[in-house]
Amino acid sequence: QVQLMESGGGLVQAGGSLRLSCAASGARFTFPHMAWFRQAPGKEREYVARVIPNGSKDYTDSVKGRFTISRDSGQNTIYLQMNNLTPEDTAVYYCWAALGQGVVWGRGTQVTVSS
């Protein structure tokens, strides 16, 4: 069974940085699509960033210029470097991976940004 495991969350002051990691286990293939989502308290889960199969990257507007997604070449491991964090970034961050119609979610890692 394929599982995604996130790590790197924590408590940080506004303006600080965190680096999230996500690694897949149990996969005998490389996911073409991997991304980060987040869910803040009382809000719906929202898209944050993704690595496109051609290698390019995409971000939601609210994190552009502050967050950087990256991926180990040919591996099912992605990262999210988060800089200049604000309290509005407080959320549970989820890793997501897809192959065709198959989708896998991680359990999430909590990021809390204090003002």
PDB file of C-alpha atoms in Angstrom:
ATOM      1  CA  GLN A   1       0.000   0.000   0.000  1.00  0.00           C
ATOM      2  CA  VAL A   2       1.387   3.386  -0.985  1.00  0.00           C
ATOM      3  CA  GLN A   3       1.671   5.938   1.796  1.00  0.00           C
ATOM      4  CA  LEU A   4       2.818   9.534   1.924  1.00  0.00           C
ATOM      5  CA  MET A   5       4.524  10.844   5.031  1.00  0.00           C
ATOM      6  CA  GLU A   6       4.985  14.545   5.709  1.00  0.00           C
ATOM      7  CA  SER A   7       7.471  16.023   8.155  1.00  0.00           C
ATOM      8  CA  GLY A   8       8.970  19.362   9.092  1.00  0.00           C
ATOM      9  CA  GLY A   9       5.992  21.172  10.534  1.00  0.00           C
ATOM     10  CA  GLY A  10       6.152  23.118  13.757  1.00  0.00           C
ATOM     11  CA  LEU A  11       5.714  26.434  15.503  1.00  0.00           C
ATOM     12  CA  VAL A  12       7.479  29.476  14.114  1.00  0.00           C
ATOM     13  CA  GLN A  13       7.231  33.218  14.560  1.00  0.00           C
ATOM     14  CA  ALA A  14       5.963  35.454  11.799  1.00  0.00           C
ATOM     15  CA  GLY A  15       8.721  36.125   9.310  1.00  0.00           C
ATOM     16  CA  GLY A  16      10.355  32.792   9.993  1.00  0.00           C
ATOM     17  CA  SER A  17      10.904  29.781   7.772  1.00  0.00           C
ATOM     18  CA  LEU A  18      10.116  26.100   7.709  1.00  0.00           C
ATOM     19  CA  ARG A  19      10.910  23.307   5.269  1.00  0.00           C
ATOM     20  CA  LEU A  20       8.381  20.537   4.799  1.00  0.00           C
ATOM     21  CA  SER A  21       9.235  17.157   3.360  1.00  0.00           C
ATOM     22  CA  CYS A  22       7.044  14.444   1.893  1.00  0.00           C
ATOM     23  CA  ALA A  23       8.186  10.962   1.034  1.00  0.00           C
ATOM     24  CA  ALA A  24       6.242   8.071  -0.445  1.00  0.00           C
ATOM     25  CA  SER A  25       6.639   4.497   0.681  1.00  0.00           C
ATOM     26  CA  GLY A  26       5.401   1.338  -0.931  1.00  0.00           C
ATOM     27  CA  ALA A  27       5.385   2.700  -4.493  1.00  0.00           C
ATOM     28  CA  ARG A  28       7.051   0.766  -7.294  1.00  0.00           C
ATOM     29  CA  PHE A  29       6.546   3.643  -9.702  1.00  0.00           C
ATOM     30  CA  THR A  30       7.162   7.374  -9.840  1.00  0.00           C
ATOM     31  CA  PHE A  31       4.169   9.615  -9.361  1.00  0.00           C
ATOM     32  CA  PRO A  32       3.996  12.096 -12.256  1.00  0.00           C
ATOM     33  CA  HIS A  33       2.018  14.543 -10.132  1.00  0.00           C
ATOM     34  CA  MET A  34       2.892  15.651  -6.602  1.00  0.00           C
ATOM     35  CA  ALA A  35       1.677  18.695  -4.746  1.00  0.00           C
ATOM     36  CA  TRP A  36       1.088  20.410  -1.432  1.00  0.00           C
ATOM     37  CA  PHE A  37      -2.303  21.429  -0.050  1.00  0.00           C
ATOM     38  CA  ARG A  38      -3.222  23.002   3.281  1.00  0.00           C
ATOM     39  CA  GLN A  39      -6.252  23.326   5.499  1.00  0.00           C
ATOM     40  CA  ALA A  40      -6.616  26.131   7.999  1.00  0.00           C
ATOM     41  CA  PRO A  41      -8.973  25.839  10.987  1.00  0.00           C
ATOM     42  CA  GLY A  42     -12.574  26.269   9.883  1.00  0.00           C
ATOM     43  CA  LYS A  43     -11.653  26.458   6.200  1.00  0.00           C
ATOM     44  CA  GLU A  44     -11.677  24.103   3.258  1.00  0.00           C
ATOM     45  CA  ARG A  45      -8.525  22.393   2.081  1.00  0.00           C
ATOM     46  CA  GLU A  46      -6.772  24.530  -0.534  1.00  0.00           C
ATOM     47  CA  TYR A  47      -4.091  24.018  -3.123  1.00  0.00           C
ATOM     48  CA  VAL A  48      -0.652  25.463  -2.368  1.00  0.00           C
ATOM     49  CA  ALA A  49       1.889  24.326  -4.957  1.00  0.00           C
ATOM     50  CA  ARG A  50       2.758  21.535  -7.364  1.00  0.00           C
ATOM     51  CA  VAL A  51       5.551  20.194  -9.485  1.00  0.00           C
ATOM     52  CA  ILE A  52       4.373  19.698 -13.047  1.00  0.00           C
ATOM     53  CA  PRO A  53       5.649  16.609 -14.910  1.00  0.00           C
ATOM     54  CA  ASN A  54       7.679  18.790 -17.291  1.00  0.00           C
ATOM     55  CA  GLY A  55       9.598  20.087 -14.275  1.00  0.00           C
ATOM     56  CA  SER A  56       7.973  23.472 -13.990  1.00  0.00           C
ATOM     57  CA  LYS A  57       6.284  24.610 -10.816  1.00  0.00           C
ATOM     58  CA  ASP A  58       3.017  26.259  -9.958  1.00  0.00           C
ATOM     59  CA  TYR A  59       1.886  28.162  -6.883  1.00  0.00           C
ATOM     60  CA  THR A  60      -1.267  29.650  -5.518  1.00  0.00           C
ATOM     61  CA  ASP A  61      -1.071  33.428  -5.556  1.00  0.00           C
ATOM     62  CA  SER A  62      -0.884  33.859  -1.792  1.00  0.00           C
ATOM     63  CA  VAL A  63       2.442  32.007  -1.517  1.00  0.00           C
ATOM     64  CA  LYS A  64       4.204  33.162  -4.682  1.00  0.00           C
ATOM     65  CA  GLY A  65       7.609  34.617  -3.916  1.00  0.00           C
ATOM     66  CA  ARG A  66       7.637  33.103  -0.417  1.00  0.00           C
ATOM     67  CA  PHE A  67       7.268  29.345  -0.926  1.00  0.00           C
ATOM     68  CA  THR A  68       9.361  27.083  -3.134  1.00  0.00           C
ATOM     69  CA  ILE A  69       8.399  23.549  -4.069  1.00  0.00           C
ATOM     70  CA  SER A  70      11.056  21.113  -5.183  1.00  0.00           C
ATOM     71  CA  ARG A  71      11.376  17.439  -5.951  1.00  0.00           C
ATOM     72  CA  ASP A  72      14.203  14.946  -5.836  1.00  0.00           C
ATOM     73  CA  SER A  73      14.819  13.962  -9.452  1.00  0.00           C
ATOM     74  CA  GLY A  74      13.029  10.744 -10.317  1.00  0.00           C
ATOM     75  CA  GLN A  75      11.964  10.211  -6.712  1.00  0.00           C
ATOM     76  CA  ASN A  76       8.654  10.336  -4.890  1.00  0.00           C
ATOM     77  CA  THR A  77       9.958  12.987  -2.514  1.00  0.00           C
ATOM     78  CA  ILE A  78       8.959  16.620  -2.534  1.00  0.00           C
ATOM     79  CA  TYR A  79       9.751  19.582  -0.357  1.00  0.00           C
ATOM     80  CA  LEU A  80       8.169  22.900   0.450  1.00  0.00           C
ATOM     81  CA  GLN A  81      10.490  25.672   1.556  1.00  0.00           C
ATOM     82  CA  MET A  82       8.373  28.304   3.270  1.00  0.00           C
ATOM     83  CA  ASN A  83       9.883  31.711   3.949  1.00  0.00           C
ATOM     84  CA  ASN A  84       8.490  34.911   5.403  1.00  0.00           C
ATOM     85  CA  LEU A  85       5.670  33.006   7.050  1.00  0.00           C
ATOM     86  CA  THR A  86       2.607  34.855   8.309  1.00  0.00           C
ATOM     87  CA  PRO A  87      -0.138  33.803  10.746  1.00  0.00           C
ATOM     88  CA  GLU A  88      -2.369  33.298   7.691  1.00  0.00           C
ATOM     89  CA  ASP A  89      -0.133  30.383   6.715  1.00  0.00           C
ATOM     90  CA  THR A  90      -1.156  28.491   9.836  1.00  0.00           C
ATOM     91  CA  ALA A  91      -2.695  25.218   8.676  1.00  0.00           C
ATOM     92  CA  VAL A  92      -2.243  21.502   8.383  1.00  0.00           C
ATOM     93  CA  TYR A  93      -0.147  20.912   5.276  1.00  0.00           C
ATOM     94  CA  TYR A  94      -0.883  17.819   3.217  1.00  0.00           C
ATOM     95  CA  CYS A  95       1.145  16.068   0.587  1.00  0.00           C
ATOM     96  CA  TRP A  96      -0.724  14.790  -2.488  1.00  0.00           C
ATOM     97  CA  ALA A  97       0.299  12.454  -5.254  1.00  0.00           C
ATOM     98  CA  ALA A  98      -1.524  11.159  -8.301  1.00  0.00           C
ATOM     99  CA  LEU A  99      -1.045   8.594 -11.027  1.00  0.00           C
ATOM    100  CA  GLY A 100      -3.888   8.464 -13.525  1.00  0.00           C
ATOM    101  CA  GLN A 101      -7.092   8.320 -11.485  1.00  0.00           C
ATOM    102  CA  GLY A 102      -5.301   7.090  -8.398  1.00  0.00           C
ATOM    103  CA  VAL A 103      -4.752   9.698  -5.699  1.00  0.00           C
ATOM    104  CA  VAL A 104      -2.909   9.417  -2.400  1.00  0.00           C
ATOM    105  CA  TRP A 105      -2.966  11.876   0.492  1.00  0.00           C
ATOM    106  CA  GLY A 106      -0.611  12.128   3.430  1.00  0.00           C
ATOM    107  CA  ARG A 107      -1.877  12.594   6.964  1.00  0.00           C
ATOM    108  CA  GLY A 108      -0.597  16.125   7.204  1.00  0.00           C
ATOM    109  CA  THR A 109       1.833  18.115   9.293  1.00  0.00           C
ATOM    110  CA  GLN A 110       0.838  21.088  11.424  1.00  0.00           C
ATOM    111  CA  VAL A 111       2.365  24.492  10.730  1.00  0.00           C
ATOM    112  CA  THR A 112       1.620  27.211  13.253  1.00  0.00           C
ATOM    113  CA  VAL A 113       2.829  30.765  12.755  1.00  0.00           C
ATOM    114  CA  SER A 114       2.628  33.076  15.747  1.00  0.00           C
ATOM    115  CA  SER A 115       2.332  36.832  15.412  1.00  0.00           C
TER     116      SER A 115
END
